[in-house]
Coordinates of C-alpha atoms and ligand atoms in Angstrom, one line a residue:
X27 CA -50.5 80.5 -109.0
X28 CA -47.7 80.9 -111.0
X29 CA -45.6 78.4 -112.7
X30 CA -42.4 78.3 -112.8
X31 CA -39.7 76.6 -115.6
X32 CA -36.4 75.3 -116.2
X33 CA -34.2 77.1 -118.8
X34 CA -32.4 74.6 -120.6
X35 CA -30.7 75.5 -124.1
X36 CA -32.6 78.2 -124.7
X37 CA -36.2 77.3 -123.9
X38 CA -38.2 76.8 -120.9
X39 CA -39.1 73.1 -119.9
X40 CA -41.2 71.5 -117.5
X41 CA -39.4 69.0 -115.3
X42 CA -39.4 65.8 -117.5
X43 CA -41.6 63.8 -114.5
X44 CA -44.0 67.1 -115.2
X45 CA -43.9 67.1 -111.2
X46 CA -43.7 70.5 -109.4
X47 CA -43.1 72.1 -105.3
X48 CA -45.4 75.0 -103.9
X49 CA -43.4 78.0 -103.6
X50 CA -44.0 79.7 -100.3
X51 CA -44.3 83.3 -99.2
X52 CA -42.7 82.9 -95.7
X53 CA -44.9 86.2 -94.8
X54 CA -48.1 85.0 -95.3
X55 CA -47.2 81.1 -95.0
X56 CA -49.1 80.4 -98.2
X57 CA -48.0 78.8 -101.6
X58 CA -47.7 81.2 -105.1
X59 CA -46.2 79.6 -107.1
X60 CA -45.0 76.1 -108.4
X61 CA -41.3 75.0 -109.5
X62 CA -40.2 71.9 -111.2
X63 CA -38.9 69.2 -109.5
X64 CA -35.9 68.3 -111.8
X65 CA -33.8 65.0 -111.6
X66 CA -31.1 62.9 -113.0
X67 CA -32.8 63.6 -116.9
X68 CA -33.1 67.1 -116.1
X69 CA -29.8 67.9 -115.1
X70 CA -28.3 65.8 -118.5
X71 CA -30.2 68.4 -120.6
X72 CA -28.9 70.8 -119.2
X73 CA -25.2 69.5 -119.4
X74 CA -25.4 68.5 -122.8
X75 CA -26.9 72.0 -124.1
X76 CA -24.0 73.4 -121.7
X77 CA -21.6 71.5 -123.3
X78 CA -22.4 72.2 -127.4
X79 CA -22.2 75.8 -126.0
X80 CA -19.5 75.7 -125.0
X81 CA -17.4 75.2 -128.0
X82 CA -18.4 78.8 -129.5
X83 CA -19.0 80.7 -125.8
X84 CA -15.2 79.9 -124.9
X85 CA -14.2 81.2 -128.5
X86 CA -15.9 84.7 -127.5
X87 CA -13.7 87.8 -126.5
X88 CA -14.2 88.8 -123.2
X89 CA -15.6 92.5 -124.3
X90 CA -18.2 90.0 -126.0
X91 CA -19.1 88.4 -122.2
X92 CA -18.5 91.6 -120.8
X93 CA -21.0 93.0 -123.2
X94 CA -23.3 89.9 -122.1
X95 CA -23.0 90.3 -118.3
X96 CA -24.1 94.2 -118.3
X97 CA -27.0 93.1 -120.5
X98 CA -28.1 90.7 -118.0
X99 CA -27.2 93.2 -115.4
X100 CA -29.5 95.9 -117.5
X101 CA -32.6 94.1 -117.0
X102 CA -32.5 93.7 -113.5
X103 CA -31.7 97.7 -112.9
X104 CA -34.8 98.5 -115.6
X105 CA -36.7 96.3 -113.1
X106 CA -35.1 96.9 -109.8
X107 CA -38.8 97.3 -108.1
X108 CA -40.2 94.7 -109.6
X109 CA -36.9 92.3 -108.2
X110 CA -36.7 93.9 -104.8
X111 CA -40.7 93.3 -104.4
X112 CA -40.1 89.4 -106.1
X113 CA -36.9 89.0 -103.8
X114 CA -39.0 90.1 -100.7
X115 CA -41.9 87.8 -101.2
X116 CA -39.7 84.7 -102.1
X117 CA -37.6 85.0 -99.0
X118 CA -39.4 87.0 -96.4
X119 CA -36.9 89.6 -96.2
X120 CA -38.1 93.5 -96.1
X121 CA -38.7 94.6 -99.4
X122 CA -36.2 97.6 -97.8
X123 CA -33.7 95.3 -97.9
X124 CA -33.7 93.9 -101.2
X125 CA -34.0 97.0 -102.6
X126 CA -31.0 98.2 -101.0
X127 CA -28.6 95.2 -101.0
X128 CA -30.2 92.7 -102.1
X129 CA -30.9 93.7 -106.1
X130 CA -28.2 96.3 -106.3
X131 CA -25.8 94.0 -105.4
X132 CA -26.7 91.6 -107.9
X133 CA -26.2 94.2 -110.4
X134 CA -22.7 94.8 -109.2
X135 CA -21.8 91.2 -109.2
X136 CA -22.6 91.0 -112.9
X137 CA -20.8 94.7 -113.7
X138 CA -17.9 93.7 -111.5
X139 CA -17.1 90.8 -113.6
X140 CA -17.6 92.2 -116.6
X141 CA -15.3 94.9 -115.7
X142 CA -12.8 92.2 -114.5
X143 CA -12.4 90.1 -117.4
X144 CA -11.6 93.1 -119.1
X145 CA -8.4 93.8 -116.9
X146 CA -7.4 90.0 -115.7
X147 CA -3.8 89.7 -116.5
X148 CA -1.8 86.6 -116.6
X149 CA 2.0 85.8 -115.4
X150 CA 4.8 85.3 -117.3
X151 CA 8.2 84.2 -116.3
X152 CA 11.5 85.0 -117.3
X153 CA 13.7 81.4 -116.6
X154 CA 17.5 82.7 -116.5
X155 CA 17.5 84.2 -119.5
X156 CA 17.1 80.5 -121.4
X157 CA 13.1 80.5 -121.5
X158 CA 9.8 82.0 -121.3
X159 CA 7.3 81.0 -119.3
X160 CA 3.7 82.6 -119.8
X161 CA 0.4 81.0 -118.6
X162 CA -2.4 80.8 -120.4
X163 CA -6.0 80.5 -118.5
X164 CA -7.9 78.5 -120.3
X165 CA -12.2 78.3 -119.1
X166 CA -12.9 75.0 -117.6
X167 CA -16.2 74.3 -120.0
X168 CA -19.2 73.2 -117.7
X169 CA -19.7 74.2 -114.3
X170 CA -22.2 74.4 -111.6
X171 CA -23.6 76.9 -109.4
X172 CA -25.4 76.2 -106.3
X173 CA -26.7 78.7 -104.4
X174 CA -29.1 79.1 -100.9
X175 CA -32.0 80.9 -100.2
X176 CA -30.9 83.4 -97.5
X177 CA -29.1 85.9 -100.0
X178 CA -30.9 84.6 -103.5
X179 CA -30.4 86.5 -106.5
X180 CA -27.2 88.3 -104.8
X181 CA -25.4 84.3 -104.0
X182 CA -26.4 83.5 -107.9
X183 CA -24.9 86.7 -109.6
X184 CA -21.9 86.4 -107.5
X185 CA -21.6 82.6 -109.0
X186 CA -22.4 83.0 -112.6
X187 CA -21.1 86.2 -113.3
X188 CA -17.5 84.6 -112.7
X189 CA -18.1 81.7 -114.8
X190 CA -19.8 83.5 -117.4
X191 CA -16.9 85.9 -117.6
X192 CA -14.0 83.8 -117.5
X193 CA -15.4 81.7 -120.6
X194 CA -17.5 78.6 -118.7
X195 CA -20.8 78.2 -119.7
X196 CA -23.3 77.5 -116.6
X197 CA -25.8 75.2 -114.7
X198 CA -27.1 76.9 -112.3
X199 CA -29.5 75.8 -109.3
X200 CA -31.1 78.1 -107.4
X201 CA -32.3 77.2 -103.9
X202 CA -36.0 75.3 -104.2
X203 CA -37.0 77.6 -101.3
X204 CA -36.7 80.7 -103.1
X205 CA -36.4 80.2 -107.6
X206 CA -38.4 83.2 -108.1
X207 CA -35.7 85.6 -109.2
X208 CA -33.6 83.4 -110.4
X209 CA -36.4 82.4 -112.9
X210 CA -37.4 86.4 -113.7
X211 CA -33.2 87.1 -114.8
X212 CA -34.3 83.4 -117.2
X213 CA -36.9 85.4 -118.5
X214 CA -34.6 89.0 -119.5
X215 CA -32.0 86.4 -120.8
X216 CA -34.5 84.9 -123.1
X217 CA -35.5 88.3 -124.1
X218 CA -32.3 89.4 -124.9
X219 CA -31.5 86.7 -126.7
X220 CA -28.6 85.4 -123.8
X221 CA -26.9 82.8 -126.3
X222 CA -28.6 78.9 -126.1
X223 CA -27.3 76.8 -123.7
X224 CA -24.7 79.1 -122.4
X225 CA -26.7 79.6 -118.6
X226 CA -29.3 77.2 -117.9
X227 CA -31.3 77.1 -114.7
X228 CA -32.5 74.0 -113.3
X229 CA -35.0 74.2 -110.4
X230 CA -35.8 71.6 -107.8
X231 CA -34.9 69.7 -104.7
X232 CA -31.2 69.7 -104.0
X233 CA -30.4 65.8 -103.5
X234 CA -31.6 64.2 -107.0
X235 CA -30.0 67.8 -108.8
X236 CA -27.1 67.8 -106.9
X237 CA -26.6 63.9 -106.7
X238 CA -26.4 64.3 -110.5
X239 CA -24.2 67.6 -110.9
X240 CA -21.8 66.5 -108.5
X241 CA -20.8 63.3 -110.3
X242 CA -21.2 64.2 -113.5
X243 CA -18.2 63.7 -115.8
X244 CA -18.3 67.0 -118.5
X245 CA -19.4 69.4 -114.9
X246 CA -16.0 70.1 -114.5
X247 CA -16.5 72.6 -110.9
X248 CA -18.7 73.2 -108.2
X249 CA -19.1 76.2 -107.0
X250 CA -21.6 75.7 -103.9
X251 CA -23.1 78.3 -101.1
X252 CA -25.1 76.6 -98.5
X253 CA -25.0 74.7 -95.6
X254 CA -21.8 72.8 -94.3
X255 CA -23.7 69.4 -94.3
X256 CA -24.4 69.6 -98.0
X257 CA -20.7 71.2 -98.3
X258 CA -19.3 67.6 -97.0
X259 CA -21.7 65.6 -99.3
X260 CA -21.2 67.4 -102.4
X261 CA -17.4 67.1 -101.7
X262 CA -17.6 63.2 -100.9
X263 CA -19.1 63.3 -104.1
X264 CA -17.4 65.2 -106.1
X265 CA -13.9 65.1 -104.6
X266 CA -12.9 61.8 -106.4
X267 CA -13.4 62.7 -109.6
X268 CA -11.2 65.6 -109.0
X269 CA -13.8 67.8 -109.9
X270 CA -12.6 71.8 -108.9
X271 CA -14.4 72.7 -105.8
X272 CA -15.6 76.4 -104.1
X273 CA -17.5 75.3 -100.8
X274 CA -18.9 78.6 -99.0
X275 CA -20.4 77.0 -95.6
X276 CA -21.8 78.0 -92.4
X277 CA -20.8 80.5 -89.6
X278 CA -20.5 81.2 -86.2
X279 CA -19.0 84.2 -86.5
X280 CA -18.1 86.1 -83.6
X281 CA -18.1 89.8 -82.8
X282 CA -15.2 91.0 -79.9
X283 CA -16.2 94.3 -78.4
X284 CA -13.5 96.1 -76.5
X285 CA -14.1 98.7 -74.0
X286 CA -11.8 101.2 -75.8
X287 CA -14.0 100.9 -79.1
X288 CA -16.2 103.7 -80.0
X289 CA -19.3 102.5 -77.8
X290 CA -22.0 103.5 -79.8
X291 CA -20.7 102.6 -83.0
X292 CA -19.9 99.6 -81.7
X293 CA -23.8 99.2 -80.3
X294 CA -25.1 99.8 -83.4
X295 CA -23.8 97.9 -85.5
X296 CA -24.2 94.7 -83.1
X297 CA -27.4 95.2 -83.9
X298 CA -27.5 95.3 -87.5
X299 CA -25.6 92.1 -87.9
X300 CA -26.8 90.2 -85.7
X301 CA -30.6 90.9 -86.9
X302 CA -30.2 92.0 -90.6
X303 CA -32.1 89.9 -92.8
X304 CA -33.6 88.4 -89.5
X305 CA -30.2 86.6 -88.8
X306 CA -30.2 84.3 -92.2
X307 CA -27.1 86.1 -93.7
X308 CA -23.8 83.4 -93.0
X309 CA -21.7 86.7 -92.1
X310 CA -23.9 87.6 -89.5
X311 CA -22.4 88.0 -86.0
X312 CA -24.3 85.2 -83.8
X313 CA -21.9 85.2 -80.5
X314 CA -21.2 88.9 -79.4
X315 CA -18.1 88.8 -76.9
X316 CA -17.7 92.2 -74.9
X317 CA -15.3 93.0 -72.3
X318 CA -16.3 92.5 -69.0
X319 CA -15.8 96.3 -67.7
X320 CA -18.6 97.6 -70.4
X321 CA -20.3 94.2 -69.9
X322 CA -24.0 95.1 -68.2
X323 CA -24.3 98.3 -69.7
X324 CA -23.7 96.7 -73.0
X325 CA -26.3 94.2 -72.5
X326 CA -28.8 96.7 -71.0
X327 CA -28.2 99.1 -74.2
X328 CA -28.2 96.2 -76.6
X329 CA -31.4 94.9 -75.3
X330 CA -33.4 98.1 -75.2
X331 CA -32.2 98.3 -78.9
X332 CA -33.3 95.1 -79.9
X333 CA -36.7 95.6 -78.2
X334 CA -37.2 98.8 -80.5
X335 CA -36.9 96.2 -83.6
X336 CA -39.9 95.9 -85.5
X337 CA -40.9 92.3 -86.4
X338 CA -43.6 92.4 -89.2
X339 CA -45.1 92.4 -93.1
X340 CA -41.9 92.7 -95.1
X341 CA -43.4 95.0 -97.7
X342 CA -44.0 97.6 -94.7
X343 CA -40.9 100.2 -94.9
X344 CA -40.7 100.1 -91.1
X345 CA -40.2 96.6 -90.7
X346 CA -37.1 95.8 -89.8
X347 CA -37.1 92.0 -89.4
X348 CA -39.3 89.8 -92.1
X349 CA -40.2 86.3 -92.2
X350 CA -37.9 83.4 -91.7
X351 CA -37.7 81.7 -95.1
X352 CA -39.7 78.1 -94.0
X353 CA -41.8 76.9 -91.6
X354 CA -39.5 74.3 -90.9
X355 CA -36.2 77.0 -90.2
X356 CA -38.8 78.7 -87.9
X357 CA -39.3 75.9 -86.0
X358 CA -35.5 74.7 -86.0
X359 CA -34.8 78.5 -84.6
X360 CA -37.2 78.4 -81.7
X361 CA -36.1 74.6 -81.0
X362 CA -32.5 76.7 -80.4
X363 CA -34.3 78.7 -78.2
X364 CA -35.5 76.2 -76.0
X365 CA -32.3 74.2 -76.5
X366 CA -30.3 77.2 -74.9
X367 CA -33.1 77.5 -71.9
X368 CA -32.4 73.4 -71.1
X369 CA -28.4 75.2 -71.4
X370 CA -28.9 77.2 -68.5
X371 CA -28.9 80.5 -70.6
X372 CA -31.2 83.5 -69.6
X373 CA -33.7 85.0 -72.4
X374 CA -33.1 89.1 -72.5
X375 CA -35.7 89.6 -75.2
X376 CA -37.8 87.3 -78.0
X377 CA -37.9 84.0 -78.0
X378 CA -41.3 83.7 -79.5
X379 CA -43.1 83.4 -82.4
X380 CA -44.7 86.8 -83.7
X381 CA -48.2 86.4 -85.2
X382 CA -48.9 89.4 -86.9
X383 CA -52.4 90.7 -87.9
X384 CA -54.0 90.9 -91.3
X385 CA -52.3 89.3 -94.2
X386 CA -49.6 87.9 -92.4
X387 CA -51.5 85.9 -89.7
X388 CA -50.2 82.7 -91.3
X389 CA -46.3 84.1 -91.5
X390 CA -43.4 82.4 -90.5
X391 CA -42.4 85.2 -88.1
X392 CA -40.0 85.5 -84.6
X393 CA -39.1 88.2 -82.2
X394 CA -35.1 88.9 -82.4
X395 CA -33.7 87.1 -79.2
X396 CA -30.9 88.0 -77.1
X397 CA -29.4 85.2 -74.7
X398 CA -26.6 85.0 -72.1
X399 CA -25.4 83.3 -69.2
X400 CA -24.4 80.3 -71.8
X401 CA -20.5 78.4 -71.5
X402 CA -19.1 79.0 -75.1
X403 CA -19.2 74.9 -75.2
X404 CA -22.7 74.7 -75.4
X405 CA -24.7 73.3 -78.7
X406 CA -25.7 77.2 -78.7
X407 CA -23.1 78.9 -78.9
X408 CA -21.2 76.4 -81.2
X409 CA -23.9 75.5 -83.6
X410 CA -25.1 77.5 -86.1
X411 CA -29.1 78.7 -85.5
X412 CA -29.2 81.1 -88.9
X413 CA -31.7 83.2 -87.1
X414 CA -32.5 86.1 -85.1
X415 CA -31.0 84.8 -81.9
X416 CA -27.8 86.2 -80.4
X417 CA -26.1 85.1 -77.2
X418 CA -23.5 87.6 -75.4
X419 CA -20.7 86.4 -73.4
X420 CA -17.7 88.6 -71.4
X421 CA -14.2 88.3 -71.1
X422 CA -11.1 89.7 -69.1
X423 CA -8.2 89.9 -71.3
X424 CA -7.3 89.7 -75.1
X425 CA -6.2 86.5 -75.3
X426 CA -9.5 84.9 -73.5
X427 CA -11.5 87.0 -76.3
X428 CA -9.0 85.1 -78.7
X429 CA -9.7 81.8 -77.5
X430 CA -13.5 82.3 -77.5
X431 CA -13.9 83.7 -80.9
X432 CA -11.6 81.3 -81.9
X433 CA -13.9 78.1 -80.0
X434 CA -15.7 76.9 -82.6
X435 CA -15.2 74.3 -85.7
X436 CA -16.6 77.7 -87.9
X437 CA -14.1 80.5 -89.2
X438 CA -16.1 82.6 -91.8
X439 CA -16.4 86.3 -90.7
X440 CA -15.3 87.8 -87.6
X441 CA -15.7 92.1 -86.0
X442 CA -13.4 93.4 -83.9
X443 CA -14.3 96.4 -82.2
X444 CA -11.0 98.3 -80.8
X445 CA -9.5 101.9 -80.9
X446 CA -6.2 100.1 -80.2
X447 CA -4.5 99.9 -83.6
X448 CA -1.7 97.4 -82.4
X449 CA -4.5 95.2 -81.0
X450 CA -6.2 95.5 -84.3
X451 CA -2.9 93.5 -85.7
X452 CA -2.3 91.6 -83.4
X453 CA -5.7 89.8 -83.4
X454 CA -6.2 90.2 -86.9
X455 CA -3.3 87.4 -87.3
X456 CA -5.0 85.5 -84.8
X457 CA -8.5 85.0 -85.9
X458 CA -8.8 82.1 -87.5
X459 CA -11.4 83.7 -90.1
X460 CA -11.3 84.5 -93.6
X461 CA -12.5 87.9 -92.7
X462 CA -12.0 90.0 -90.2
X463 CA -13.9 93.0 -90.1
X464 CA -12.6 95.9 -87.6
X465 CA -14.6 98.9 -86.5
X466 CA -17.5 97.8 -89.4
X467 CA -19.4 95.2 -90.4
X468 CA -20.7 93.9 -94.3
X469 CA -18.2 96.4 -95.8
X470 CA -17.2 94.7 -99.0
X471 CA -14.9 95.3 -101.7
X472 CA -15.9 92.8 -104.6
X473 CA -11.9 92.4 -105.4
X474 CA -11.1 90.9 -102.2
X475 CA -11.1 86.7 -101.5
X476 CA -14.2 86.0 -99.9
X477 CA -14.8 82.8 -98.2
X478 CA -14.2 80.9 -94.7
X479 CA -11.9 78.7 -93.3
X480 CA -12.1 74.8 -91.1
X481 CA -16.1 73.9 -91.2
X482 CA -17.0 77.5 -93.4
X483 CA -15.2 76.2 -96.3
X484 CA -12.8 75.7 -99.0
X485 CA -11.6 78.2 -101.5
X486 CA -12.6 81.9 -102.1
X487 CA -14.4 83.7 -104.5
X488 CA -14.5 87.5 -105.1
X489 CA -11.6 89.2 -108.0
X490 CA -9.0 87.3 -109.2
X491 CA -9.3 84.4 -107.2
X492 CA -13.3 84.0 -108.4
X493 CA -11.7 84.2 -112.0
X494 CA -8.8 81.6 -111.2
X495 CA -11.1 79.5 -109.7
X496 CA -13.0 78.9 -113.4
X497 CA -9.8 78.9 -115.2
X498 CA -7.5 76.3 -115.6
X499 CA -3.8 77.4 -115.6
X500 CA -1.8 76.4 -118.4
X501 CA 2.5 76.6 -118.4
X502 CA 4.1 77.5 -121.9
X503 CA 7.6 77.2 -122.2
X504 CA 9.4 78.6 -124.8
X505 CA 13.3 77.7 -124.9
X506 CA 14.8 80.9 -126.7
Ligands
LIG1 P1 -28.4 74.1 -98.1 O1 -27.0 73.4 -98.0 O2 -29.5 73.3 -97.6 O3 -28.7 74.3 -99.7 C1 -27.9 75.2 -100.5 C2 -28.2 74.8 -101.9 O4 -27.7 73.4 -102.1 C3 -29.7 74.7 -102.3 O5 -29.8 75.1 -103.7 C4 -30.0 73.2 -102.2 O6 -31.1 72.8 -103.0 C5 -28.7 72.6 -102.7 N1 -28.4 71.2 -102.3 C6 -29.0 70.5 -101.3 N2 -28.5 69.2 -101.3 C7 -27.6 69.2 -102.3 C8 -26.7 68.2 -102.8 N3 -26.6 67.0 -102.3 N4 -25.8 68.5 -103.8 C9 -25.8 69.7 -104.3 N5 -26.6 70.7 -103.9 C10 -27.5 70.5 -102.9 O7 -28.2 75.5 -97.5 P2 -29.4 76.6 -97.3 O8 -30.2 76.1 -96.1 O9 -30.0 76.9 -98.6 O10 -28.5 77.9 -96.9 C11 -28.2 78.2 -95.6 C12 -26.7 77.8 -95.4 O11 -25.9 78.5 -96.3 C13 -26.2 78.3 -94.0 O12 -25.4 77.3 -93.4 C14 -25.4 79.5 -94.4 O13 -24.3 79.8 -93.4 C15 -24.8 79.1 -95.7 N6 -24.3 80.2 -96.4 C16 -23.0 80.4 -96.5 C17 -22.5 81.5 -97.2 C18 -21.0 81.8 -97.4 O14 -20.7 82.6 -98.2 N7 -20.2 81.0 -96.7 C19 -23.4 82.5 -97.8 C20 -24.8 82.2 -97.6 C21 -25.2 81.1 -96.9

């Protein structure tokens, strides 16, 4: 068993009630590892150390936190193995996976800002030949970073490495469902020496953490990744203390398949994201909406794809689906399942639980699931299930497609699949999505806002606006 430990200031703590959670491998449903469960007292020790930092940290040069963030990045590349296979067991995903987006990615996150900072510039205005205005961005001090447990070490580079940059100094909370590499980057930042009290790590349960952060008077921003739920709390919370907040929430995102698209391009990749990472990534595509003339075919090709899938140990190269990450999100998956059967929808394929042999007997583990024959109304198809179920609908014309993508209280990620170039326009400036992904799907470019719109969230992160978001603006002007 191993044991798991905060990072406050420096040093790694126990939780101050010495009380710890089993740390699950969703592939073989058993505990290994334990993590503290921090509170109120925690979370103080970690502001205070983040504070004193932060007197010298937001004095550095920003080649001196560049030079920081590609030594963190450093020890995650010497070790990229060693993450992918830690990333893998934490979260069920195939270790395939985290070694090709999961780890890299993490690495790029911290290299991206530290290549950002570098070339940030600021604004200055010329008032009628009278006065200059310039503005000055001046790091907030502390801030917290929340992140989930589908994406883990990816979601927690994107956050600090910001923060870092820009001049914050950082309490960051992992998910309690999956600490492990969040803990291992602790351990390279110890050994290189990462300056005291400029990122501590607290682990734990979100409400008595977050409870704390959220109200805290020197956390100055919350930048939060999870579920639209917590999103609201942590902004009831937070909110009246005019705290800054980044809320990145759920999805229901949907991907609008034309008959002129490039069919099996467009086949393919309606695969990939709606099963990658078994369905737990927010920008995956969970309605698939395809136009009524390609309709059946599509179904029958998708299906047949889908079926090929392979469901199994995650540290097996040909698996292409893992674990689910709990028990408990297994369980609220398949409830879907049956909730869309009570709908009226028709199973395709899955629907079940896989029990695999050997070591993963115990594993939290489902077939990918393909549904239709569901009103876009339903709980289904407007709730979000973060697993590897899919439903397909058809439509006649562009502007149903429009209306369906656009029916649900989410706007995070959408793909449009066209070889129409004016349709790509016009709907682009329909969707009500943050991002709109045409002819692809997962193709990022780190400069570019990244975040969601009405229930997906508030704010973006990504470039410049990650590194406005931890800055405060300040107005000089000078009367000439
Ligand atoms: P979650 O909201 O349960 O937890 C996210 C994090 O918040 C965890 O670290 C958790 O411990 C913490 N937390 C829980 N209660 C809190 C509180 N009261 N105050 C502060 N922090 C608290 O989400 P999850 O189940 O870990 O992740 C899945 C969700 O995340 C899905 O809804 C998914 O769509 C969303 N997500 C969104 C994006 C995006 O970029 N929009 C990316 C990944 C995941």
């Amino acid at each position: 068993m191993i044991s798991l430990l905060n990072y406050i200031n420096g040093s790694f703590v126990a939780a101050q009630s010495g009380e710890t959670l089993p740390v699950f491998e969703p592939a073989t449903g058993l505990a290994y590892a334990h993590a503290p469960v921090s509170a109120a007292g925690d979370v103080d020790a970690a502001v205070a150390a983040a504070k004193e930092a932060a007197r010298e940290w937001r004095q550095t040069s920003a080649a001196e936190r560049a030079g920081w963030l590609h030594r963190l990045a450093d020890g995650i590349e010497k070790r990229m193995e060693e993450f992918a296979r830690a990333e893998s067991r934490d979260q069920g995903k195939p270790v395939s996976l985290a070694r090709r987006m999961d780890i890299p990615r993490a690495v790029d996150n911290l290299r991206f800002f530290a290549g950002a900072v570098l070339h940030d510039r600021q604004d200055a205005f010329d008032t009628d030949r009278q006065a200059i205005n310039y503005v000055l961005r001046k790091p907030l001090g502390v801030v917290a970073c929340i992140s989930p447990w589908n994406l883990p070490l990816y979601l927690f580079t994107w956050k600090i490495a910001p923060a870092l940059a820009a001049g914050n100094t950082v309490v960051a909370k992992p998910s309690e469902l999956t600490p492990y590499t969040a803990y291992m980057l602790s351990e390279w930042a110890h050994e290189i020496g990462f300056p005291k009290g400029v990122l501590n790590i607290v682990h734990g349960y979100g409400g008595p953490i977050g409870d704390r952060l959220n109200i805290h008077p020197d956390v100055k921003a919350v930048s939060f990744t999870g579920g639209t739920a917590t999103g609201a709390r942590i902004a009831a919370q937070a909110a009246p203390l005019f705290k800054k907040l980044s809320l990145e929430l759920g999805g229901k995102n949907p991907t609008v398949i034309f008959a002129d698209a490039s069919y099996e391009e467009a086949l393919s990749s309606a695969v990939r994201s709606s099963f990658t990472n078994q369905g737990e990534i927010c920008l995956c595509g969970s309605r698939i909406l395809v136009e009524r003339s390609i309709y059946d075919r599509f179904l029958k090709d998708f299906v047949e794809r889908v079926r090929q899938l392979t469901v199994g140990d995650p540290q097996h190269d040909d698996s292409r689906l893992g674990a689910l990450v709990s028990e408990a999100h297994l369980n609220k998956v398949l409830g879907y399942v049956q909730l869309a059967l009570e709908e009226g929808g028709v199973i395709h394929c899955g629907g079940q639980r896989v029990i695999p042999h050997g070591r993963c007997a115990g594993g939290w583990f489902m077939e990918p699931t393909v549904i239709d024959g569901l009103p876009n109304q339903c709980r289904t198809n407007q709730e979000e299930i973060f697993g590897p179920v899919v439903t397909l609908q058809a439509f006649d014309t562009e502007q149903e497609a429009l209306e369906l993508a656009n029916g649900t209280e989410y706007g995070l990620a959408a793909g449009l699949w066209t070889s129409d170039g004016s349709r790509v326009h016009r709907m682009s400036a329909q969707l009500d999505f943050g991002i709109v992904w045409v002819n692809s799907w997962l193709l990022r470019d780190l400069r570019t806002p990244f975040g969601g719109m009405k229930s997906s969230g508030v704010g973006r992160e990504g470039g410049y606006d990650a590194l406005r978001f931890f800055t405060e603006p300040v107005n000089v002007c000078i009367k000439y």
